[in-house]
mmCIF file of C-alpha atoms in Angstrom:
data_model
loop_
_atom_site.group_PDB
_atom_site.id
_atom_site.type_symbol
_atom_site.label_atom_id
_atom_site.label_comp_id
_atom_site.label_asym_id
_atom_site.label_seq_id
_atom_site.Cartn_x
_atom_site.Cartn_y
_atom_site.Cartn_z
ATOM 1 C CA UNK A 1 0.000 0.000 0.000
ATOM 2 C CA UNK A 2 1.218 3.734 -1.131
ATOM 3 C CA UNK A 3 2.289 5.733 2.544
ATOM 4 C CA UNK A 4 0.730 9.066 2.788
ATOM 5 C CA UNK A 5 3.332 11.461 3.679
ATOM 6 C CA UNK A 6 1.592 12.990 6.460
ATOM 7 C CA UNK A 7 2.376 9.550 8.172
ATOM 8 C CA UNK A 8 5.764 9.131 10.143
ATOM 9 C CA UNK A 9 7.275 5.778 10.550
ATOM 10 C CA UNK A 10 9.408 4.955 14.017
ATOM 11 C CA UNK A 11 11.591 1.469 13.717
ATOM 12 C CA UNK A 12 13.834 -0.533 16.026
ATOM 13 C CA UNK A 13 15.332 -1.822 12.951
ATOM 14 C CA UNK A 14 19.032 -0.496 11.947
ATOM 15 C CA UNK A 15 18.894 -1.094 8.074
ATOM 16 C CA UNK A 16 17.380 0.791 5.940
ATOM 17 C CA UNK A 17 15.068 -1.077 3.793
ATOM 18 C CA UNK A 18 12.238 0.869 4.838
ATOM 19 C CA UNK A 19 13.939 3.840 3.139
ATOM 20 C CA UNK A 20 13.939 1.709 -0.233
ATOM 21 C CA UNK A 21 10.572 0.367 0.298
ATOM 22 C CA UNK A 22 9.332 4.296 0.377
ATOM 23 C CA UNK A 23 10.907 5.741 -2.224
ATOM 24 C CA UNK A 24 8.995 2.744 -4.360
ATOM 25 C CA UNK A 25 5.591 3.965 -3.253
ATOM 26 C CA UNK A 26 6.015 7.395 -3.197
ATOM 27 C CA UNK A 27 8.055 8.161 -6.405
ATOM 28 C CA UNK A 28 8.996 12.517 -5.739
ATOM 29 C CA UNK A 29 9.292 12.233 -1.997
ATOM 30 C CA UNK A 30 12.279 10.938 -0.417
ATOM 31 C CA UNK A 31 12.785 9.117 3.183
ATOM 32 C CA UNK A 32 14.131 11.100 5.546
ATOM 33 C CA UNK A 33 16.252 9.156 7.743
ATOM 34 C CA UNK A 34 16.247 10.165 11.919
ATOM 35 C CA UNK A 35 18.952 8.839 14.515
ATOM 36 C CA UNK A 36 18.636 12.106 16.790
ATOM 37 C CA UNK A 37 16.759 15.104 17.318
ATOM 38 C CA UNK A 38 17.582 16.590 14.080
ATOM 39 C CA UNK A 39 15.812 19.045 12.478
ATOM 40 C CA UNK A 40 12.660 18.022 10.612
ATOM 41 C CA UNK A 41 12.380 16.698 7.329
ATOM 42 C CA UNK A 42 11.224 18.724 4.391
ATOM 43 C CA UNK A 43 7.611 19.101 3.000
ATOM 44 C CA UNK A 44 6.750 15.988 1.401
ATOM 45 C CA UNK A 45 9.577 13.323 2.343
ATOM 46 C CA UNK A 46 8.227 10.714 4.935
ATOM 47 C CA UNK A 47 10.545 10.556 8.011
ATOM 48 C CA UNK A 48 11.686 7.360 9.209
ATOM 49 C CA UNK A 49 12.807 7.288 13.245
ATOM 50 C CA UNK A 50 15.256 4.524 13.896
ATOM 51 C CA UNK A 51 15.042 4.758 17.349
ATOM 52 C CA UNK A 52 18.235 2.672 18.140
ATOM 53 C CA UNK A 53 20.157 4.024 14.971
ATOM 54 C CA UNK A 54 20.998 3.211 11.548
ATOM 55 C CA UNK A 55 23.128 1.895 9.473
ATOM 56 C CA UNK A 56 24.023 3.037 6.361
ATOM 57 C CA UNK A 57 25.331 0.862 3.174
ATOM 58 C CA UNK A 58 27.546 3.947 2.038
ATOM 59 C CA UNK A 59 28.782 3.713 5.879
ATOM 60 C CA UNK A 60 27.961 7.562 6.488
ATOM 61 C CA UNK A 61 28.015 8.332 10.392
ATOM 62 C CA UNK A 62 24.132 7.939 11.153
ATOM 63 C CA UNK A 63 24.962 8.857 15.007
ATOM 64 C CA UNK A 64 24.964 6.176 18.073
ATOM 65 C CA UNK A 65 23.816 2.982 18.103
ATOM 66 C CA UNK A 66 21.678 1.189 21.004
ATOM 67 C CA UNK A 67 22.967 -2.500 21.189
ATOM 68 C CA UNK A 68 24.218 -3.448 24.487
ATOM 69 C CA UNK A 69 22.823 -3.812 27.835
ATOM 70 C CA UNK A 70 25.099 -1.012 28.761
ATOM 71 C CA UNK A 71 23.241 1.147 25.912
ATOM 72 C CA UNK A 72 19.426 0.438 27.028
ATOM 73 C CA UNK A 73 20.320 1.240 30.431
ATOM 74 C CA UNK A 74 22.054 4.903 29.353
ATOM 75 C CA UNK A 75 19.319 5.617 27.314
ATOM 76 C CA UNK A 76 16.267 4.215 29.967
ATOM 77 C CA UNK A 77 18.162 6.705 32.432
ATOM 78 C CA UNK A 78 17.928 9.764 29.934
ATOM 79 C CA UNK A 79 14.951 12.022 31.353
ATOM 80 C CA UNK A 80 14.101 13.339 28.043
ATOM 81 C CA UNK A 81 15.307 11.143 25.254
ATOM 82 C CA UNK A 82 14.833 12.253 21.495
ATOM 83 C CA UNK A 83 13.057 9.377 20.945
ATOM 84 C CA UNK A 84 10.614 10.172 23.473
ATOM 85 C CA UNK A 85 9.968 13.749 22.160
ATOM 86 C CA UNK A 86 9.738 12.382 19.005
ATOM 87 C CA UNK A 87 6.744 10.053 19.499
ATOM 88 C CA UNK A 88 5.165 12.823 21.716
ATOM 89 C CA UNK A 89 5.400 15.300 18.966
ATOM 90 C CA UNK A 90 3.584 12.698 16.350
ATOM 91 C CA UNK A 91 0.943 12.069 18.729
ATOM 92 C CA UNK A 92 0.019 15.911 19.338
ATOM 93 C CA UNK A 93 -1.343 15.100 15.727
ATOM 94 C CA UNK A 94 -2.949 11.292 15.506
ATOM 95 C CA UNK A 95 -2.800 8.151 16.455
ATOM 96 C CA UNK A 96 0.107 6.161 17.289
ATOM 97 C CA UNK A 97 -0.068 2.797 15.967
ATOM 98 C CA UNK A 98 2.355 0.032 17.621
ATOM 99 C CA UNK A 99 3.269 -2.627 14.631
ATOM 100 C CA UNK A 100 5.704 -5.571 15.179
ATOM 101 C CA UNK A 101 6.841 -4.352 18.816
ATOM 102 C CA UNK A 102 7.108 -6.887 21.139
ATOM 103 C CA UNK A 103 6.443 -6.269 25.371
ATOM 104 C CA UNK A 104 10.615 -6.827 25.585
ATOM 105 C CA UNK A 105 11.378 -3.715 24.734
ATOM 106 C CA UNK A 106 11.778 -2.045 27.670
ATOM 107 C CA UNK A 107 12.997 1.152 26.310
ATOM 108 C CA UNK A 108 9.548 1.389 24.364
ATOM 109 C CA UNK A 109 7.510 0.533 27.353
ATOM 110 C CA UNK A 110 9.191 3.577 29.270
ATOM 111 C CA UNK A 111 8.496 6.055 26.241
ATOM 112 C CA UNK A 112 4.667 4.426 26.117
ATOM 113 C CA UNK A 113 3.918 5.014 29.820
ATOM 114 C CA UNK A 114 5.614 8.915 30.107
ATOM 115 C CA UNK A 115 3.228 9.953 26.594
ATOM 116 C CA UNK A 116 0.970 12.596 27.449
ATOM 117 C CA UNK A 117 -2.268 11.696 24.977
ATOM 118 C CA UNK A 118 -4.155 14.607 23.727
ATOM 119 C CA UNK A 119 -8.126 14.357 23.169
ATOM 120 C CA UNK A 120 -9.038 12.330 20.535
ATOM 121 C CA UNK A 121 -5.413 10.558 20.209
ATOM 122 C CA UNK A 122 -4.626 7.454 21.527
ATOM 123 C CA UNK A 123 -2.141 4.611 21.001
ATOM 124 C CA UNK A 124 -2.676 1.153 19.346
ATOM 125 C CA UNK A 125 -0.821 -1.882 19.165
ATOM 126 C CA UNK A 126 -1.395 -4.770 17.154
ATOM 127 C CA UNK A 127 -1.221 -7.698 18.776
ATOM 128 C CA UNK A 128 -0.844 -10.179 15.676
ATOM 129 C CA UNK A 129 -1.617 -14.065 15.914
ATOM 130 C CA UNK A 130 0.571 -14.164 12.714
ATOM 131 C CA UNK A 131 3.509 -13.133 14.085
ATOM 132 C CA UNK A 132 3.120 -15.326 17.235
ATOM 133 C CA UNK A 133 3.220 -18.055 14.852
ATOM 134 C CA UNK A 134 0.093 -20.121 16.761
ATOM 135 C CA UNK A 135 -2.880 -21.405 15.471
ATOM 136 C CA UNK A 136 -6.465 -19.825 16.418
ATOM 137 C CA UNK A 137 -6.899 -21.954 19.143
ATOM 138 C CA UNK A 138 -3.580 -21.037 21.073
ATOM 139 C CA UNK A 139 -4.602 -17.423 20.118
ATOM 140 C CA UNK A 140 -7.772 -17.622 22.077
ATOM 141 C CA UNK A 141 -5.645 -18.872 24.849
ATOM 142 C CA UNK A 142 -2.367 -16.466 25.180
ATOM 143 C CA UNK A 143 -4.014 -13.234 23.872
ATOM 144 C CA UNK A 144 -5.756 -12.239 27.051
ATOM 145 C CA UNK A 145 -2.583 -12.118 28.960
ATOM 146 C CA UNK A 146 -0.236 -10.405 26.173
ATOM 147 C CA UNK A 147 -3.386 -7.612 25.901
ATOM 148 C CA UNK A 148 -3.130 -7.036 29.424
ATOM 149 C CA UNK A 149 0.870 -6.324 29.927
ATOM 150 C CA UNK A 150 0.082 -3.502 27.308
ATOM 151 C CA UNK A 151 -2.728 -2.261 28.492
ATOM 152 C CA UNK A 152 -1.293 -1.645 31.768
ATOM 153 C CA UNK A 153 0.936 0.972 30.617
ATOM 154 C CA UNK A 154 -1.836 2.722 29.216
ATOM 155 C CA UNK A 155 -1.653 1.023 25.028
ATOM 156 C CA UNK A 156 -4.974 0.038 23.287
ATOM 157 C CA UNK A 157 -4.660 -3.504 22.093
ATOM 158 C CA UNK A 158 -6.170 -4.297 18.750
ATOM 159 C CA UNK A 159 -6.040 -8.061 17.957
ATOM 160 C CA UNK A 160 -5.438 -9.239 14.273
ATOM 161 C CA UNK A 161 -4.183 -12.540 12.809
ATOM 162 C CA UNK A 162 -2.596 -11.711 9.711
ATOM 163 C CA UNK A 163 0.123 -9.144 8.700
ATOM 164 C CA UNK A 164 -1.725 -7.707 6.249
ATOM 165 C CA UNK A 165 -4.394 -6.101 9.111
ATOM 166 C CA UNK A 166 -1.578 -3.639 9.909
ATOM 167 C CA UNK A 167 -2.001 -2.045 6.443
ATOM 168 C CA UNK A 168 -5.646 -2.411 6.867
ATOM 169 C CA UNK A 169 -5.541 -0.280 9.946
ATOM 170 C CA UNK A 170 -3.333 2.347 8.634
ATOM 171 C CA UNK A 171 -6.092 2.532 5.849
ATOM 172 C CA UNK A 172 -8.885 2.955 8.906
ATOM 173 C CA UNK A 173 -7.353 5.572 10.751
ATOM 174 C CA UNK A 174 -6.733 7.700 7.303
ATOM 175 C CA UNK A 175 -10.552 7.237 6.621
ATOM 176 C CA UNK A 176 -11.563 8.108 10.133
ATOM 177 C CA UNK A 177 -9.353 11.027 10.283
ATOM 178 C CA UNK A 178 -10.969 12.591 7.146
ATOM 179 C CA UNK A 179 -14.816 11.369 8.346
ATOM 180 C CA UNK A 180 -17.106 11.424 11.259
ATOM 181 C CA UNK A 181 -16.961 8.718 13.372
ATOM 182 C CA UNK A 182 -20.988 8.328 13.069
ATOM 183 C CA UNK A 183 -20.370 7.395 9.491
ATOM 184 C CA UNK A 184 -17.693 4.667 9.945
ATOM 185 C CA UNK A 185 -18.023 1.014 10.361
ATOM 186 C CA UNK A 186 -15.540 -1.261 10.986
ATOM 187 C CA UNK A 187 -14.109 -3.749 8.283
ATOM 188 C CA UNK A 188 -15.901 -6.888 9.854
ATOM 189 C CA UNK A 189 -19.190 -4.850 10.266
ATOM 190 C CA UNK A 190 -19.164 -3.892 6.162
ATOM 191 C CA UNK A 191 -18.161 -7.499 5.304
ATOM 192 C CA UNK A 192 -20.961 -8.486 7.160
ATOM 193 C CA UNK A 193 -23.322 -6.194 5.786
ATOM 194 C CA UNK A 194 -21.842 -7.277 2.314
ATOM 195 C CA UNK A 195 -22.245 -10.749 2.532
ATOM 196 C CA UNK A 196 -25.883 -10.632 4.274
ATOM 197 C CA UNK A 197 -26.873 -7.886 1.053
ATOM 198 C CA UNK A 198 -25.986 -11.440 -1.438
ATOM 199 C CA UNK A 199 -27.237 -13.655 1.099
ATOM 200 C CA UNK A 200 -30.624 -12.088 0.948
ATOM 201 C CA UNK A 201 -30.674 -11.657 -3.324
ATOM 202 C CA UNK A 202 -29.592 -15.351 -2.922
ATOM 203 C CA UNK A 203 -31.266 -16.971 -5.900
ATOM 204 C CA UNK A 204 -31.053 -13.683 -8.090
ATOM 205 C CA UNK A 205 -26.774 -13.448 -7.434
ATOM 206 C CA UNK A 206 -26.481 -17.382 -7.689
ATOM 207 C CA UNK A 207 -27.496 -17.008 -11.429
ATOM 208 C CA UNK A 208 -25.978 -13.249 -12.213
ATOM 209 C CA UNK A 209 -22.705 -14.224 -11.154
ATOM 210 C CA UNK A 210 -22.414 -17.545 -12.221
ATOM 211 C CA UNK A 211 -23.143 -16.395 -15.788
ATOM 212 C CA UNK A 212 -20.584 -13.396 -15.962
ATOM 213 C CA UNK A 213 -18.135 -16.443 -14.484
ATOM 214 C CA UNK A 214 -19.028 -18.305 -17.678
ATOM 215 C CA UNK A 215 -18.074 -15.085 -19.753
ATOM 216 C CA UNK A 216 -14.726 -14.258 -18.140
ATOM 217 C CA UNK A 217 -13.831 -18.228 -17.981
ATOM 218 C CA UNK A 218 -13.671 -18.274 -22.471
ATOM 219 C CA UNK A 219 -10.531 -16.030 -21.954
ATOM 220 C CA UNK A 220 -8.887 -17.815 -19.318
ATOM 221 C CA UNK A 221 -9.874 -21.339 -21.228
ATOM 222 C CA UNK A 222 -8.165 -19.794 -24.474
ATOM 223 C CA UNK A 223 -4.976 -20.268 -22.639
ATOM 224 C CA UNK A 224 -5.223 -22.667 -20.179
ATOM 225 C CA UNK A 225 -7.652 -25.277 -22.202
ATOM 226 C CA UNK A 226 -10.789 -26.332 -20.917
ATOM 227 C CA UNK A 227 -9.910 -27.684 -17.600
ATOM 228 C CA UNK A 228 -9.560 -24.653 -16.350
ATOM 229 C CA UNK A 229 -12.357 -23.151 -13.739
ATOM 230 C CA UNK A 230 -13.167 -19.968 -12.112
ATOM 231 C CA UNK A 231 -14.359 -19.699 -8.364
ATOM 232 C CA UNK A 232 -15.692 -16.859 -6.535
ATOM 233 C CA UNK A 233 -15.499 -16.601 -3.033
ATOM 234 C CA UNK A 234 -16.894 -14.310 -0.188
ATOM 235 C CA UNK A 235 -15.620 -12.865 3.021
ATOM 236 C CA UNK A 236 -18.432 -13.846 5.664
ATOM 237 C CA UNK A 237 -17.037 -11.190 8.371
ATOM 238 C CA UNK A 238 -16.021 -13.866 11.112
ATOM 239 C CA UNK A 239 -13.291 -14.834 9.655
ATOM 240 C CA UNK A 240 -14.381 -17.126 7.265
ATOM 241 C CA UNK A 241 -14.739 -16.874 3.203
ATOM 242 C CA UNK A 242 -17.488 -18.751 1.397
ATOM 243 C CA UNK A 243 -17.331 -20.289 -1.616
ATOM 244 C CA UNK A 244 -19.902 -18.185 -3.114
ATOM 245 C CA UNK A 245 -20.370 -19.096 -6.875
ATOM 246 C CA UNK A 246 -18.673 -21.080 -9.891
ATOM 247 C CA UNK A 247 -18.718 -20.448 -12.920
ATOM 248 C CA UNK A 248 -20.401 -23.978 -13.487
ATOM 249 C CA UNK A 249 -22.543 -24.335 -11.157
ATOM 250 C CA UNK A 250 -25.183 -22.420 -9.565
ATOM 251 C CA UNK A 251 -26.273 -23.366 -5.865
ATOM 252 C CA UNK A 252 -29.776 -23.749 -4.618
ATOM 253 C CA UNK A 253 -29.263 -23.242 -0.813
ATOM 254 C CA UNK A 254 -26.762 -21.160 1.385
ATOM 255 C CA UNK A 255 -26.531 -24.619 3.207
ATOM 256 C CA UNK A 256 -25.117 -26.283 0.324
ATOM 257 C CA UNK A 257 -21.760 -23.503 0.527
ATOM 258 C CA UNK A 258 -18.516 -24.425 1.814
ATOM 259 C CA UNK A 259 -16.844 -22.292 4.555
ATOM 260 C CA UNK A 260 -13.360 -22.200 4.994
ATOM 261 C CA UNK A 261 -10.999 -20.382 7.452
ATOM 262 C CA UNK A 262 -9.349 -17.201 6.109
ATOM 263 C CA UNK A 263 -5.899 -16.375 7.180
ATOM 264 C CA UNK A 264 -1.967 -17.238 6.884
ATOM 265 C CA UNK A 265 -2.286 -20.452 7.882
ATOM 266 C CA UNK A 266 -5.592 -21.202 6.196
ATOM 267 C CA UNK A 267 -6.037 -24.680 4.187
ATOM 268 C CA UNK A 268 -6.735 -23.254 0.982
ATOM 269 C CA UNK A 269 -5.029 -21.229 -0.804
ATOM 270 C CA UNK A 270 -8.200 -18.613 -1.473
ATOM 271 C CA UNK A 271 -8.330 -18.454 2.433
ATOM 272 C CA UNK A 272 -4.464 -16.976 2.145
ATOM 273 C CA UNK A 273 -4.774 -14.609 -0.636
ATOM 274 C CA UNK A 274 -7.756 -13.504 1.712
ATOM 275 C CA UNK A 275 -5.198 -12.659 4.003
ATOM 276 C CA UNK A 276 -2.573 -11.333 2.256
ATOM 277 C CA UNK A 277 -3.334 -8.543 0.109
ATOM 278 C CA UNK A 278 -1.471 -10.537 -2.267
ATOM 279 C CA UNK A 279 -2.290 -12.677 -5.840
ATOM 280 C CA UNK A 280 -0.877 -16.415 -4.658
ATOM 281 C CA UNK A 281 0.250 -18.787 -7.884
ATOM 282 C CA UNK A 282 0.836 -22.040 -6.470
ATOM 283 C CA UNK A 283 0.747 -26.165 -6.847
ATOM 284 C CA UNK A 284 -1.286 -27.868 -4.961
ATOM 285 C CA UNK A 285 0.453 -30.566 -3.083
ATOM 286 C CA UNK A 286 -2.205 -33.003 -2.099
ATOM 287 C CA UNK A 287 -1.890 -35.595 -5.111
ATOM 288 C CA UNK A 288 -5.472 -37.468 -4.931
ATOM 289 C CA UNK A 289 -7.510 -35.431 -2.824
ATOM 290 C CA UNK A 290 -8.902 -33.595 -6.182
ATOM 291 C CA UNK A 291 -8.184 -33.241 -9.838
ATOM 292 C CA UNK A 292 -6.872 -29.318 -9.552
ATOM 293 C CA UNK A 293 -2.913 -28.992 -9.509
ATOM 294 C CA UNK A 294 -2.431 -25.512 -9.787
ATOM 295 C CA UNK A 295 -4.413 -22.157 -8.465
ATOM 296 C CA UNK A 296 -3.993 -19.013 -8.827
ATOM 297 C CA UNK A 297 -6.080 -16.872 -6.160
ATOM 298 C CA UNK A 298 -6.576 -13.132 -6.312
ATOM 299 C CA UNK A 299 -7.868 -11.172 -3.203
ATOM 300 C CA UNK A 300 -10.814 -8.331 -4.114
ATOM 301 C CA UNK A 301 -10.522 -4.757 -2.537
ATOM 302 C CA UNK A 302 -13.821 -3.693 -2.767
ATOM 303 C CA UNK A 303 -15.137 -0.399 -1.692
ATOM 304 C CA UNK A 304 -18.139 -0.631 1.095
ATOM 305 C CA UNK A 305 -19.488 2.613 2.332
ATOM 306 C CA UNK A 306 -18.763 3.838 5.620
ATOM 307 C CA UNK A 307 -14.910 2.584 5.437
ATOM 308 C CA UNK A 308 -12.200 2.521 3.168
ATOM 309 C CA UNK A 309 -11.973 -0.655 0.963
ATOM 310 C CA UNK A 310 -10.576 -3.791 2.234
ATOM 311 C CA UNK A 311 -10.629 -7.549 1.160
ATOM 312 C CA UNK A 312 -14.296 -8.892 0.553
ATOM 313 C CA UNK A 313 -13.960 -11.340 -1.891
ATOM 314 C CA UNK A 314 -11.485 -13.552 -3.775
ATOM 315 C CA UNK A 315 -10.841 -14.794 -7.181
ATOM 316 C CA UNK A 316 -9.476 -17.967 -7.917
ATOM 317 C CA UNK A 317 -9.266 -19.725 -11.015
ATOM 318 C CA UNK A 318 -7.639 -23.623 -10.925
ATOM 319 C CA UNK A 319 -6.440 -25.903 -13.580
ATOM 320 C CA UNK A 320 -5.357 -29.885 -13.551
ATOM 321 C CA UNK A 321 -2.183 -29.079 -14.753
ATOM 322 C CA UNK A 322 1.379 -28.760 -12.966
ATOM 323 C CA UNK A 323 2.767 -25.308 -12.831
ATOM 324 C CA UNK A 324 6.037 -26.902 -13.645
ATOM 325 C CA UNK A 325 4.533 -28.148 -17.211
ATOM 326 C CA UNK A 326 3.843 -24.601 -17.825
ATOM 327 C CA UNK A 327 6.038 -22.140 -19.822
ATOM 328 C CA UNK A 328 7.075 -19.275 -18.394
ATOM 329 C CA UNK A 329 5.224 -17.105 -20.673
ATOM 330 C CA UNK A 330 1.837 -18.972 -20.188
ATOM 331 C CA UNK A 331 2.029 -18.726 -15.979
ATOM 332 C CA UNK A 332 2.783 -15.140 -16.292
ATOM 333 C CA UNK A 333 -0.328 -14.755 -19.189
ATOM 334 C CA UNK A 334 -2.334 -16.565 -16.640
ATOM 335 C CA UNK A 335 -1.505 -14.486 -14.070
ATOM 336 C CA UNK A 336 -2.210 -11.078 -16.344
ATOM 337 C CA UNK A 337 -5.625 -12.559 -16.738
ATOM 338 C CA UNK A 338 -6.986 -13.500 -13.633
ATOM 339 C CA UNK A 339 -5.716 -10.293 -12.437
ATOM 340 C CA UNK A 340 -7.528 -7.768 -15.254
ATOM 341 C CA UNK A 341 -10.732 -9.993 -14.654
ATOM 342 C CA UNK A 342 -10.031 -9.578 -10.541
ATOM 343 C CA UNK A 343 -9.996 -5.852 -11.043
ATOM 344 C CA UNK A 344 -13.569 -6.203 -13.329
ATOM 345 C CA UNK A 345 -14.817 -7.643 -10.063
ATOM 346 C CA UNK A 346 -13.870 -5.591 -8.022
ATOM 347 C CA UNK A 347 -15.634 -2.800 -9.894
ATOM 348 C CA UNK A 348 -18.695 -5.040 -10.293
ATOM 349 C CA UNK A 349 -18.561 -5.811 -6.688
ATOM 350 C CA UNK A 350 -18.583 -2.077 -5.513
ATOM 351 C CA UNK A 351 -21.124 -1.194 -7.730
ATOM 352 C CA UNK A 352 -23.307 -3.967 -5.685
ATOM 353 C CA UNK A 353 -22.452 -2.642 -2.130
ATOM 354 C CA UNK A 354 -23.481 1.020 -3.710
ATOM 355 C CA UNK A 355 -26.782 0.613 -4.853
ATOM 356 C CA UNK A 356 -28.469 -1.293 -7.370
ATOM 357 C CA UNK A 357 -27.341 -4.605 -9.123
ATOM 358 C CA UNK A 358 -24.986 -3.903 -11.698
ATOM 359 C CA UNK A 359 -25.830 -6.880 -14.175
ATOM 360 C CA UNK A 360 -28.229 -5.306 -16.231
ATOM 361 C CA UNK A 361 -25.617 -5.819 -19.003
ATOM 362 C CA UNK A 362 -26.775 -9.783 -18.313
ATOM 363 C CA UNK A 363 -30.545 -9.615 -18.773
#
């Protein structure tokens, strides 16, 4: 996702990949690297704190680095650290949003529990089952106690389970900071409202999207062959994604749909591009559980009112043959494809959560 440049970024990392990553997604602006209290950055370049220094590939002097015990303990006993005043000086104008930062970092924890939050402000941490590395079970178990440690130090605790929420929530607070809060939902609330808006038109959808399935499925079978399919799935808003429609097939009742988990560590691969903000071209390594060998599954950013878009629906289109048999050229073609017929959807799809159905075209 493109960083808007009112946004400052504060690491414990020293290299400076973040730098490279910004300059990508914001082409004029530049990353403006901070070890100390320097002055600020110029108007438009994204500043980038490395709170325990930096170093630099062109080994400039970056300032001090914090790597020893000896270090942490100088700079806990500093009454006013840069970093501190840094932080502060951020949150006099939004949110501060914790990402990655583990309760270990006792440094952090100081600069956390001496913030003085205006009105309105506050600051969030992610507490991520995907980093953890557990499975929704053990989640349900641990998070309690890691919400508490941070919550005691005065940190709002919002729990995710995949990295790709912490884009999702930069995305929130941009919306909410440009809207009222009375006209804001949050993501699970729209998918919800999404899914119950088909779930209602049942019979109607079944048949509208199944046949523009049918239509999109000639190009894909021009270079795949006819084994190819095309599969539509839907984000239920507990954490789940349905396999809505096919493009052979039309189902009778909402009983008849398979659920899946969504997530990192989901089954399928639809229930990981779900979670990833991220197309996913891969084999399937289950020989004899099912005829498909390779998918290729596309998540949908669709745009819900009252929120910015986020991940509704996926696209995934499967074939019986090996990804291996496949040139080069024809993986990357089928790629191209499912992605121009993902972004169709998309539009489609938003155009559904609007107003009114957007398959006249069909009739």
């Amino acid at each position: 996702m493109a960083i808007e440049r009112e946004i400052g970024i504060f690491t414990l990392n020293f290299d400076l990949l973040l730098e490279e990553a910004l300059v990508h997604e914001a082409p004029g602006g530049a990353a403006f690297i901070r070890t100390s209290d320097v002055p600020r950055a110029d108007k438009g370049d994204v500043e980038v704190h490395h709170l325990h220094g930096a170093i630099s590939p062109e080994e400039e002097d970056l300032g001090s680095f914090v790597l020893t015990l000896s270090d942490f303990t100088s700079l806990g006993q500093e009454p006013a650290p840069w970093q501190r005043s840094a932080i502060q000086d951020y949150l006099q104008r939004g949110p501060l949003v914790l990402v990655g930062t583990t309760y270990r970092d006792s440094d952090v924890r100081q600069w956390l529990h001496d913030l003085k939050k205006p009105d309105g402000n506050d600051v969030f941490i992610l507490l991520s089952r995907a980093a953890l590395g557990v499975s929704r079970s053990e989640f349900q178990i641990v998070q309690d106690a890691l919400a508490e440690q941070w919550r005691a130090i005065g940190v709002s605790v919002l729990v995710t389970h995949d990295h790709a929420d912490a884009a999702q929530v930069l995305r929130e607070v941009q919306y909410l900071s440009g809207h009222p809060a009375e006209s804001y939902a949050v993501p699970q609330e729209r998918a919800r409202r999404f899914f119950s808006q088909h779930s209602e038109n049942f019979d109607e959808i079944q048949r509208e999207y199944s046949a523009q399935l049918a239509i999109d499925l000639e190009r894909l079978r021009q270079l795949m062959g006819p084994g190819v399919n095309l599969t539509l799935w839907l984000a239920d808003g507990v954490g789940s994604l349905v396999r809505w429609v096919s493009h052979d097939r039309i189902f009778t009742r909402s009983d008849d749909l398979l659920t899946i988990d969504a997530g990192w560590d989901s089954d399928w691969i639809a229930g990981e591009a779900a979670a990833s903000d991220e197309l996913i071209v891969r084999v399937v390594d289950e020989p004899g559980r099912h005829r498909w060998r390779s998918v290729v599954a596309a998540p949908l950013s669709v745009d819900v009112p009252d929120g910015p878009p986020f991940t509704a629906a996926v696209l995934s289109s499967a074939t019986p043959r090996d990804l291996e048999a496949l040139a080069p050229a024809d993986l990357d073609e089928w790629r191209t494809v499912v992605q121009s017929i993902a972004a169709e959807w998309e539009a489609r799809l938003a155009e559904k959560a609007q107003g009114p159905s957007p398959w006249d075209e069909l009739e």
